Coordinates of C-alpha atoms in Angstrom, one line a residue:
Chain A
M265 CA 0.0 0.0 0.0
S266 CA 1.5 3.3 -1.0
K267 CA 2.2 5.8 1.7
Q268 CA 0.1 9.0 1.7
K269 CA 2.0 12.3 1.3
P270 CA 1.5 14.7 4.3
I271 CA 0.1 17.3 1.9
H272 CA -2.7 14.8 0.9
I273 CA -3.5 14.1 4.5
I274 CA -3.6 17.9 5.3
S275 CA -5.8 18.5 2.2
F276 CA -8.2 15.7 3.2
L277 CA -8.4 17.1 6.8
L278 CA -9.1 20.6 5.5
L279 CA -11.9 19.3 3.3
F280 CA -13.3 17.2 6.2
V281 CA -13.1 20.0 8.8
F282 CA -14.4 22.9 6.7
A283 CA -16.9 21.2 4.4
I284 CA -18.0 17.7 5.4
L285 CA -18.0 17.8 9.2
P286 CA -20.1 21.1 9.5
L287 CA -22.7 19.6 7.2
I288 CA -22.9 16.3 9.2
L289 CA -22.9 18.0 12.5
G290 CA -25.4 20.7 11.5
F291 CA -27.8 18.3 9.8
G292 CA -27.4 15.7 12.6
F293 CA -28.2 18.3 15.3
A294 CA -31.3 19.6 13.5
L295 CA -32.5 16.1 12.8
A296 CA -32.0 15.0 16.5
Y297 CA -33.6 18.2 17.8
S298 CA -36.7 17.8 15.5
F299 CA -37.3 14.3 16.8
G300 CA -36.9 15.3 20.4
L301 CA -33.6 13.5 21.0
I302 CA -31.8 16.6 22.3
G303 CA -32.8 20.0 23.5
G304 CA -33.9 21.4 26.9
L305 CA -37.6 20.9 26.6
N306 CA -37.5 17.6 24.7
Q307 CA -38.2 14.4 26.5
G308 CA -37.0 11.6 24.2
F309 CA -38.0 10.4 20.7
T310 CA -41.2 11.9 19.5
L311 CA -43.0 12.6 16.2
D312 CA -45.1 15.4 17.8
N313 CA -42.9 18.2 16.5
W314 CA -43.3 17.0 13.0
S315 CA -47.0 16.4 13.2
A316 CA -47.4 19.9 14.8
L317 CA -45.4 21.4 12.0
F318 CA -47.9 20.0 9.4
E319 CA -51.0 20.8 11.4
N320 CA -51.3 23.9 9.2
N321 CA -50.1 24.6 5.7
D322 CA -47.5 27.2 6.7
V323 CA -44.5 25.1 5.8
V324 CA -45.8 23.9 2.5
I325 CA -46.9 27.4 1.6
S326 CA -43.5 28.7 2.7
F327 CA -41.6 26.3 0.4
L328 CA -44.0 27.0 -2.5
Y329 CA -43.7 30.7 -2.0
S330 CA -39.8 30.5 -1.9
G331 CA -39.9 28.5 -5.1
W332 CA -42.3 30.9 -6.8
L333 CA -40.2 33.9 -5.9
A334 CA -37.0 32.2 -7.2
I335 CA -38.8 31.1 -10.5
A336 CA -40.3 34.6 -11.0
S337 CA -37.1 36.6 -10.6
L338 CA -35.0 34.0 -12.5
T339 CA -37.4 34.0 -15.4
L340 CA -37.2 37.8 -15.7
S341 CA -33.4 37.7 -15.4
V342 CA -33.0 34.9 -17.9
V343 CA -35.3 36.4 -20.5
I344 CA -33.9 39.9 -20.3
S345 CA -30.2 38.9 -20.1
M346 CA -30.8 36.6 -23.1
A347 CA -32.3 39.5 -25.0
I348 CA -29.3 41.6 -24.1
A349 CA -26.9 38.9 -25.2
I350 CA -28.7 38.4 -28.5
F351 CA -29.3 42.1 -29.4
F352 CA -26.5 44.0 -27.6
H353 CA -23.7 41.4 -27.2
K354 CA -21.2 43.7 -28.9
K355 CA -22.1 46.7 -26.7
F356 CA -21.7 44.5 -23.5
S357 CA -18.4 42.8 -24.5
K358 CA -16.4 46.1 -24.4
G359 CA -16.9 49.8 -23.7
I360 CA -18.9 51.5 -21.0
Y361 CA -21.7 48.9 -20.8
S362 CA -19.2 46.1 -20.1
Y363 CA -18.4 48.1 -16.9
L364 CA -21.9 49.2 -16.0
V365 CA -23.2 45.7 -16.1
Y366 CA -20.9 44.9 -13.1
M367 CA -22.5 47.6 -10.9
P368 CA -25.3 45.5 -9.4
L369 CA -22.7 42.8 -8.6
A370 CA -21.3 45.3 -6.0
F371 CA -24.6 45.3 -4.2
P372 CA -25.1 43.0 -1.1
S373 CA -28.6 41.7 -0.9
I374 CA -29.3 43.9 2.2
V375 CA -28.3 47.0 0.3
A376 CA -30.4 46.1 -2.8
A377 CA -33.4 45.5 -0.4
F378 CA -32.8 48.9 1.2
F379 CA -32.6 50.7 -2.1
F380 CA -35.8 49.1 -3.5
A381 CA -37.6 49.9 -0.3
Q382 CA -36.6 53.6 -0.8
F383 CA -37.3 53.5 -4.5
L384 CA -40.6 51.6 -4.7
G385 CA -42.1 52.3 -1.3
N386 CA -45.2 54.5 -0.8
S387 CA -43.0 57.5 0.0
G388 CA -40.2 56.4 -2.3
I389 CA -38.7 58.0 -5.3
L390 CA -41.1 56.5 -7.8
S391 CA -44.1 57.6 -5.8
R392 CA -42.6 61.2 -5.6
I393 CA -42.0 61.2 -9.4
C394 CA -45.6 60.1 -9.9
Y395 CA -46.9 62.8 -7.6
Q396 CA -44.8 65.5 -9.4
L397 CA -46.1 64.3 -12.8
G398 CA -49.7 64.4 -11.5
I399 CA -50.3 60.7 -11.8
I400 CA -51.2 60.4 -8.1
D401 CA -52.5 63.1 -5.8
N402 CA -51.5 61.8 -2.4
I403 CA -49.2 59.2 -0.8
Q404 CA -51.9 56.7 -0.3
S405 CA -52.8 56.6 -4.0
F406 CA -49.5 55.0 -4.8
P407 CA -49.9 51.2 -5.0
N408 CA -48.0 49.0 -2.5
L409 CA -44.9 47.8 -4.3
V410 CA -43.0 46.7 -1.2
N411 CA -44.2 44.4 1.5
D412 CA -47.1 43.8 -0.9
Q413 CA -49.3 40.8 -1.5
Y414 CA -47.7 40.0 -5.0
S415 CA -44.1 40.3 -3.7
F416 CA -43.4 42.7 -6.4
G417 CA -40.5 44.4 -4.5
I418 CA -38.8 41.1 -3.7
I419 CA -39.0 39.9 -7.3
V420 CA -37.6 43.2 -8.7
A421 CA -34.8 43.3 -6.1
Q422 CA -33.8 39.6 -6.8
F423 CA -34.0 40.3 -10.5
F424 CA -31.7 43.3 -10.1
L425 CA -29.2 41.2 -8.2
S426 CA -29.2 38.3 -10.7
L427 CA -29.3 40.3 -14.0
P428 CA -25.6 41.0 -14.2
F429 CA -24.7 37.3 -13.6
F430 CA -26.9 36.1 -16.4
T431 CA -25.9 39.0 -18.7
L432 CA -22.3 38.2 -18.3
L433 CA -23.0 34.5 -18.7
Y434 CA -25.0 34.9 -21.9
T435 CA -22.8 37.5 -23.6
G436 CA -19.9 35.1 -22.9
L437 CA -21.7 32.1 -24.2
Y438 CA -22.8 34.0 -27.3
Q439 CA -19.2 34.4 -28.2
T440 CA -17.8 31.0 -27.1
E441 CA -20.6 29.1 -28.8
R442 CA -20.2 31.1 -32.0
I443 CA -23.9 31.9 -32.2
D444 CA -23.2 34.7 -34.6
D445 CA -21.7 32.3 -37.1
Y446 CA -24.7 29.9 -36.8
T447 CA -27.3 32.7 -37.2
Q448 CA -25.4 34.1 -40.2
L449 CA -25.3 30.6 -41.8
A450 CA -29.1 30.2 -41.1
N451 CA -29.8 33.6 -42.6
S452 CA -27.8 32.9 -45.7
L453 CA -29.8 29.7 -46.1
G454 CA -33.0 31.7 -46.0
A455 CA -34.0 31.8 -42.4
K456 CA -35.6 35.0 -41.1
N457 CA -34.1 36.8 -38.1
R458 CA -36.9 35.7 -35.9
Q459 CA -36.4 32.1 -36.9
S460 CA -32.7 32.2 -36.2
I461 CA -33.3 33.7 -32.8
F462 CA -36.0 31.2 -31.7
R463 CA -34.5 28.1 -33.4
I464 CA -30.8 28.7 -32.9
S465 CA -29.7 31.4 -30.4
I466 CA -32.3 30.8 -27.6
P467 CA -32.1 26.9 -27.6
I468 CA -28.2 27.0 -27.6
L469 CA -28.1 29.6 -24.8
L470 CA -30.8 27.8 -22.7
K471 CA -29.2 24.4 -23.1
K472 CA -25.7 25.6 -22.1
S473 CA -26.9 27.7 -19.2
F474 CA -29.4 25.2 -17.7
P475 CA -27.1 23.9 -14.9
N476 CA -26.4 27.6 -13.9
I477 CA -30.1 28.4 -13.9
V478 CA -30.9 25.4 -11.6
M479 CA -27.9 26.4 -9.3
Y480 CA -29.2 29.9 -9.1
F481 CA -32.7 28.6 -8.3
I482 CA -31.2 26.6 -5.4
F483 CA -29.4 29.7 -4.1
K484 CA -32.5 31.9 -4.5
I485 CA -34.8 29.5 -2.6
G486 CA -32.7 30.2 0.5
A487 CA -32.7 34.0 0.1
Y488 CA -33.0 35.7 3.4
E489 CA -32.3 39.5 3.5
V490 CA -34.5 40.6 0.6
P491 CA -37.7 38.7 1.7
L492 CA -36.9 39.8 5.3
L493 CA -37.0 43.5 4.4
L494 CA -39.4 43.6 1.4
G495 CA -41.7 40.8 2.3
R496 CA -44.9 40.5 4.4
S497 CA -45.2 38.5 7.6
T498 CA -47.3 35.9 5.7
P499 CA -46.4 34.1 3.6
E500 CA -42.8 33.8 4.7
T501 CA -39.9 32.4 2.7
V502 CA -38.2 29.3 4.1
S503 CA -35.2 31.1 5.6
V504 CA -37.4 33.8 7.3
L505 CA -39.7 31.0 8.6
A506 CA -36.8 29.0 10.0
V507 CA -35.2 32.1 11.7
R508 CA -38.6 33.1 13.2
K509 CA -39.2 29.7 14.7
L510 CA -35.6 29.3 16.0
Q511 CA -34.8 32.8 17.2
K512 CA -38.0 34.1 18.7
F513 CA -39.4 33.7 22.2
N514 CA -41.6 30.6 22.0
L515 CA -39.2 27.7 23.0
Y516 CA -41.8 25.1 21.9
D517 CA -41.3 26.3 18.3
I518 CA -37.6 25.5 18.2
P519 CA -37.9 21.7 17.3
Q520 CA -40.3 22.8 14.5
G521 CA -37.7 25.3 13.3
Y522 CA -35.2 22.5 13.1
A523 CA -37.7 20.3 11.3
V524 CA -38.0 23.1 8.7
A525 CA -34.2 23.2 8.4
V526 CA -34.1 19.4 7.9
I527 CA -36.7 19.5 5.1
Y528 CA -34.9 22.4 3.4
T529 CA -31.6 20.7 3.6
I530 CA -33.0 17.4 2.1
I531 CA -34.7 19.3 -0.8
I532 CA -31.7 21.4 -1.6
L533 CA -29.2 18.6 -1.4
S534 CA -31.4 16.3 -3.6
L535 CA -31.8 19.1 -6.2
L536 CA -28.1 19.7 -6.1
M537 CA -27.2 16.0 -6.6
L538 CA -29.7 15.9 -9.5
V539 CA -28.0 18.9 -11.2
L540 CA -24.5 17.7 -10.6
K541 CA -25.2 14.2 -11.8
T542 CA -27.1 15.3 -15.0
N543 CA -24.4 17.9 -15.8
K544 CA -21.9 16.0 -17.9
N545 CA -19.5 18.9 -17.9
E546 CA -17.2 19.6 -15.0
Y547 CA -18.7 21.3 -11.9
D548 CA -16.4 24.3 -12.2
I549 CA -17.6 27.8 -11.4
Chain B
M59 CA -32.0 57.2 -38.3
S60 CA -34.3 54.1 -38.3
T61 CA -37.0 53.6 -35.7
T62 CA -35.4 50.2 -34.6
F63 CA -32.1 51.9 -34.0
K64 CA -33.8 54.6 -31.9
K65 CA -35.7 52.0 -29.9
R66 CA -32.5 50.0 -29.3
N67 CA -30.7 53.1 -28.1
I68 CA -33.6 53.9 -25.7
L69 CA -33.5 50.4 -24.3
L70 CA -29.7 50.7 -23.8
W71 CA -30.2 54.0 -22.0
L72 CA -32.8 52.5 -19.8
L73 CA -30.5 49.6 -18.9
A74 CA -27.6 52.0 -18.1
I75 CA -29.9 54.1 -15.9
S76 CA -31.2 51.1 -14.0
F77 CA -27.5 50.0 -13.4
I78 CA -26.4 53.4 -12.0
T79 CA -29.5 54.8 -10.3
P80 CA -29.1 52.7 -7.1
I81 CA -25.6 54.0 -6.5
I82 CA -26.4 57.6 -7.2
T83 CA -29.5 57.4 -5.0
L84 CA -27.6 56.0 -2.1
F85 CA -24.9 58.6 -2.3
F86 CA -27.5 61.4 -2.5
L87 CA -29.2 60.0 0.6
S88 CA -26.0 59.7 2.5
F89 CA -25.4 63.4 2.0
S90 CA -29.0 64.3 2.9
K91 CA -31.2 65.5 5.7
N92 CA -35.0 66.1 5.7
W93 CA -36.5 64.3 2.7
R94 CA -40.2 64.9 3.1
F95 CA -42.8 63.7 0.6
P96 CA -43.4 64.8 -2.2
A97 CA -40.0 66.4 -2.8
I98 CA -37.9 64.4 -5.2
L99 CA -34.7 65.8 -3.9
P100 CA -33.9 66.2 -0.2
Q101 CA -34.5 69.6 1.3
Q102 CA -31.0 69.8 2.8
F103 CA -27.6 68.5 1.7
T104 CA -25.1 68.2 4.4
F105 CA -21.7 66.6 5.3
E106 CA -23.0 66.0 8.8
N107 CA -23.7 62.2 8.2
W108 CA -20.2 61.7 6.8
S109 CA -18.5 63.8 9.6
Y110 CA -20.5 61.7 12.1
L111 CA -18.8 58.7 10.5
F112 CA -15.3 60.0 11.1
F113 CA -15.5 62.3 14.1
S114 CA -18.4 61.3 16.3
G115 CA -19.1 58.1 18.2
G116 CA -21.2 56.8 15.3
N117 CA -19.7 53.3 15.3
I118 CA -19.8 53.2 11.6
A119 CA -16.0 53.5 11.1
P120 CA -15.3 50.7 13.6
S121 CA -17.9 48.5 11.8
F122 CA -16.1 49.2 8.5
L123 CA -12.8 48.1 10.1
I124 CA -14.3 45.0 11.6
S125 CA -15.9 44.1 8.3
L126 CA -12.6 44.7 6.5
V127 CA -10.6 42.5 9.0
I128 CA -13.2 39.7 8.8
A129 CA -13.4 39.8 5.0
L130 CA -9.6 40.0 4.5
S131 CA -9.1 37.1 6.9
V132 CA -11.8 34.9 5.3
A133 CA -10.5 35.7 1.8
L134 CA -6.9 34.9 2.8
F135 CA -7.6 31.6 4.6
A136 CA -10.2 30.5 2.1
T137 CA -8.0 31.2 -1.0
L138 CA -4.9 29.6 0.6
L139 CA -6.6 26.5 2.0
G140 CA -8.9 26.1 -1.1
F141 CA -5.9 26.2 -3.4
I142 CA -4.2 23.4 -1.5
T143 CA -7.3 21.3 -1.1
S144 CA -8.4 21.7 -4.7
K145 CA -5.3 20.0 -6.0
Y146 CA -6.0 17.0 -3.8
I147 CA -9.6 16.8 -5.1
A148 CA -8.8 17.5 -8.8
Y149 CA -6.4 14.5 -9.1
H150 CA -8.3 12.2 -6.8
K151 CA -9.9 9.0 -8.2
Y152 CA -13.2 10.1 -6.5
R153 CA -13.0 13.6 -7.8
K154 CA -16.7 13.9 -8.7
K155 CA -17.9 12.6 -5.4
L156 CA -15.6 14.8 -3.3
L157 CA -16.5 17.8 -5.4
M158 CA -20.2 17.1 -4.8
L159 CA -19.6 17.0 -1.1
T160 CA -17.8 20.3 -1.4
Y161 CA -20.8 21.8 -3.1
F162 CA -23.2 20.9 -0.3
P163 CA -22.3 23.5 2.3
F164 CA -21.9 26.1 -0.3
A165 CA -25.4 25.6 -1.7
L166 CA -27.3 25.8 1.6
S167 CA -28.8 29.1 2.8
P168 CA -26.1 30.5 5.1
V169 CA -28.6 31.6 7.7
I170 CA -30.2 28.2 8.0
F171 CA -26.8 26.5 8.1
A172 CA -25.7 28.9 10.8
L173 CA -28.8 28.1 12.9
C174 CA -28.0 24.4 12.7
L175 CA -24.3 25.0 13.7
K176 CA -25.0 27.6 16.4
Y177 CA -25.0 25.0 19.2
Y178 CA -21.4 23.9 18.4
F179 CA -20.3 27.6 18.2
I180 CA -21.8 28.2 21.6
K181 CA -20.0 25.2 23.0
M182 CA -16.7 26.4 21.6
S183 CA -17.3 29.9 22.9
L184 CA -17.2 31.2 19.3
T185 CA -20.4 33.2 19.3
G186 CA -20.5 37.0 19.6
N187 CA -16.8 37.3 18.6
V188 CA -14.8 38.0 15.4
Q189 CA -13.0 34.6 15.5
G190 CA -16.4 32.8 15.4
I191 CA -17.6 34.8 12.5
I192 CA -14.4 34.2 10.5
L193 CA -14.7 30.5 11.2
A194 CA -18.4 30.4 10.2
Q195 CA -17.8 32.4 7.0
L196 CA -14.9 30.1 6.1
I197 CA -17.4 27.2 6.1
I198 CA -19.1 29.0 3.2
A199 CA -16.1 30.6 1.5
F200 CA -13.7 27.6 1.7
P201 CA -16.0 25.3 -0.4
Y202 CA -16.4 28.1 -3.0
S203 CA -12.6 28.4 -3.2
V204 CA -12.1 24.7 -3.6
I205 CA -14.7 24.5 -6.4
F206 CA -13.2 27.6 -8.0
F207 CA -9.7 26.1 -8.2
T208 CA -10.6 22.5 -9.1
G209 CA -10.9 23.5 -12.8
F210 CA -7.4 24.9 -12.7
W211 CA -5.7 21.6 -11.9
N212 CA -6.1 20.1 -15.4
Q213 CA -4.0 17.7 -17.4
R214 CA -1.9 20.6 -18.8
I215 CA -0.7 21.7 -15.4
K216 CA 0.0 18.1 -14.4
Q217 CA 2.1 17.6 -17.6
Y218 CA 4.1 20.7 -16.8
E219 CA 4.8 19.4 -13.3
D220 CA 5.7 16.0 -14.6
L221 CA 8.0 17.6 -17.1
V222 CA 9.8 19.5 -14.4
S223 CA 10.3 16.4 -12.3
T224 CA 11.5 14.4 -15.4
L225 CA 14.1 17.1 -15.9
G226 CA 15.3 16.9 -12.3
G227 CA 13.3 19.7 -10.7
T228 CA 11.8 19.3 -7.2
T229 CA 8.1 19.6 -6.4
S230 CA 8.6 22.9 -4.7
Y231 CA 10.5 24.2 -7.7
A232 CA 7.7 23.2 -10.1
F233 CA 5.2 24.9 -7.7
R234 CA 7.2 28.2 -7.5
K235 CA 8.3 28.5 -11.1
I236 CA 5.5 26.8 -13.0
V237 CA 2.3 26.6 -11.0
M238 CA 2.3 29.9 -9.2
P239 CA 3.0 32.1 -12.3
I240 CA 0.1 30.4 -14.1
A241 CA -2.3 30.5 -11.1
K242 CA -1.4 34.1 -10.0
S243 CA -4.4 35.9 -11.6
L244 CA -6.8 33.1 -10.7
I245 CA -5.6 33.3 -7.0
L246 CA -6.3 37.0 -7.1
V247 CA -9.8 36.6 -8.6
C248 CA -10.6 33.9 -6.0
F249 CA -9.3 36.2 -3.2
F250 CA -11.6 39.0 -4.4
Q251 CA -14.6 36.6 -4.7
C252 CA -14.1 35.2 -1.2
F253 CA -13.6 38.8 0.1
L254 CA -17.0 39.7 -1.4
I255 CA -18.7 36.6 0.0
S256 CA -17.6 37.7 3.4
W257 CA -18.2 41.4 2.9
F258 CA -21.8 40.8 1.7
E259 CA -22.7 38.3 4.5
F260 CA -25.5 39.2 6.8
G261 CA -27.7 36.2 7.9
L262 CA -24.9 33.9 9.1
T263 CA -23.1 36.9 10.8
S264 CA -26.2 38.0 12.6
I265 CA -26.8 34.4 14.0
I266 CA -23.2 33.6 15.0
G267 CA -22.3 37.2 16.0
Y268 CA -25.4 37.5 18.1
G269 CA -25.5 41.2 17.0
K270 CA -22.5 41.8 19.2
V271 CA -20.1 41.9 16.3
E272 CA -21.4 44.9 14.3
T273 CA -20.2 44.4 10.8
L274 CA -21.4 46.9 8.2
T275 CA -24.3 44.7 7.0
I276 CA -25.5 44.4 10.6
K277 CA -25.2 48.1 11.0
V278 CA -27.2 48.7 7.8
Y279 CA -30.0 46.4 9.2
Q280 CA -29.9 48.3 12.5
F281 CA -30.3 51.7 10.8
I282 CA -33.1 50.3 8.6
T283 CA -35.0 49.0 11.6
E284 CA -34.5 52.4 13.4
A285 CA -35.9 54.0 10.2
N286 CA -32.6 56.1 10.0
I287 CA -32.4 56.1 6.2
F288 CA -29.6 58.6 5.9
Y289 CA -27.2 56.6 8.1
A290 CA -28.4 53.4 6.4
A291 CA -27.6 54.9 3.0
L292 CA -24.1 56.0 4.3
S293 CA -23.4 52.5 5.5
C294 CA -24.6 51.1 2.2
C295 CA -22.2 53.4 0.4
L296 CA -19.3 52.1 2.5
L297 CA -20.5 48.6 1.7
I298 CA -20.6 49.2 -2.0
L299 CA -17.3 51.1 -2.4
P300 CA -14.8 48.2 -1.9
P301 CA -16.7 45.8 -4.2
V302 CA -16.9 48.6 -6.9
I303 CA -13.2 49.1 -6.7
L304 CA -12.5 45.3 -6.7
L305 CA -14.8 44.7 -9.6
W306 CA -13.3 47.5 -11.6
F307 CA -9.8 46.2 -10.8
N308 CA -11.0 42.7 -11.7
K309 CA -12.4 43.8 -15.0
K310 CA -9.7 46.2 -15.9
F311 CA -6.6 44.2 -15.1
I312 CA -7.2 40.6 -14.4
I313 CA -9.8 39.7 -17.1
Q314 CA -7.9 41.7 -19.7
Q315 CA -4.6 40.0 -18.7
A316 CA -6.3 36.6 -18.9
K317 CA -7.5 37.5 -22.4

């Protein structure tokens, strides 16, 4: 048996300590707590916490709501950034736009949430502009665009945060996949512009970016800051629900909070495994 | 000029405005006082907010420094350790499985992950202090760094290393003279990215830090909950500045060098 080099042992230890061990410990703790095996108020194995969790639809609604927010903001980002790549790829490859597109990347989620609260709120910039233009006559006439029932503010903020990522991805793919050459070939063979966009450009870009879209969806399901500041108290996203159950004053809610964390972890890890297994390319980022 | 051309220009202008409006708005607000509805511009522009940052006991400057120390430490450790570990994974026979395991902690919501790990941090007395936050953020940034570098260790790099050892060079010589010059710009990019992961972090920091370690993101949240929009805007400006500089540097030098 070959002797392991010290650097290999150190590398494995680093991987174990910083990546594998926290996951095992965190998931194990949440699982044990949710089944009543540990925790101050728990008295041994029980399924009560899980049945209490599903007594109402809060958890199911929370997961569906998080999924819906992720899908809505992602769809907007993918469609618009794809349009940018197809129609303005030259402008965004060099020059001022290639710099401007980076701007939203400098925004932490909490800053984006704060900005959109100031921009879309009832007394925000948009409302003030509408008032000055005579579109509304008082502050109450302006529709609720933050903390609203359609989650407009959350979707817009998440769209703003993800737009540069997809714009850079698609403008890059447009060049590396030589889409210009394919569309020119199609046009020279008699295809109309519309046909070459819908039959060549969009299918290639979608296929190549699919793993990135799913990865982004996974990240967005766990979004915390934006829904916390721009969302309503019901429905809550998964992260906000878990924090409320685990950090607030009712100690009997804690096992349920950990049960939410267990469900979330299982869903995310299953989705991730599915993406990584179906993605034949490398997992590089 | 054709109508299509005009429409396209309008769309481009709209995009440009949507990219720069947030930064301009936040800077305006940071220099403002009294912004009553329905005025579009604040009634009063002042340096008071910024002087509060530097001369009064506003705690924003210490928060900036704490954030900087945490982000630089996380970026340094994550990049260094990730670079070492990624080589081990890249050439391992179970590369795909190990890489999948590395992805797991990175993909989870930091705030939920922190809630699950909080118990262990309490036991190790790592809550409410800077060391605890650095360690907690490393659990997110380290996997990112490993994944980032794994693509670097390809067959070409291995062949270069093999060539050096065939010609009598040592492993450390190959590392210093071959690997490092090739990896230099990637290491810098990874350092920036890990810095940004830490700099942007709020949820995990608030759980592990217990609100005692007031990083800039925590400070922004505090000002928002106090409805102090001018100080919140000022803290936001401080949060945005380093990433803007890093992204500009990244775009200007590193990406162009790589091209």
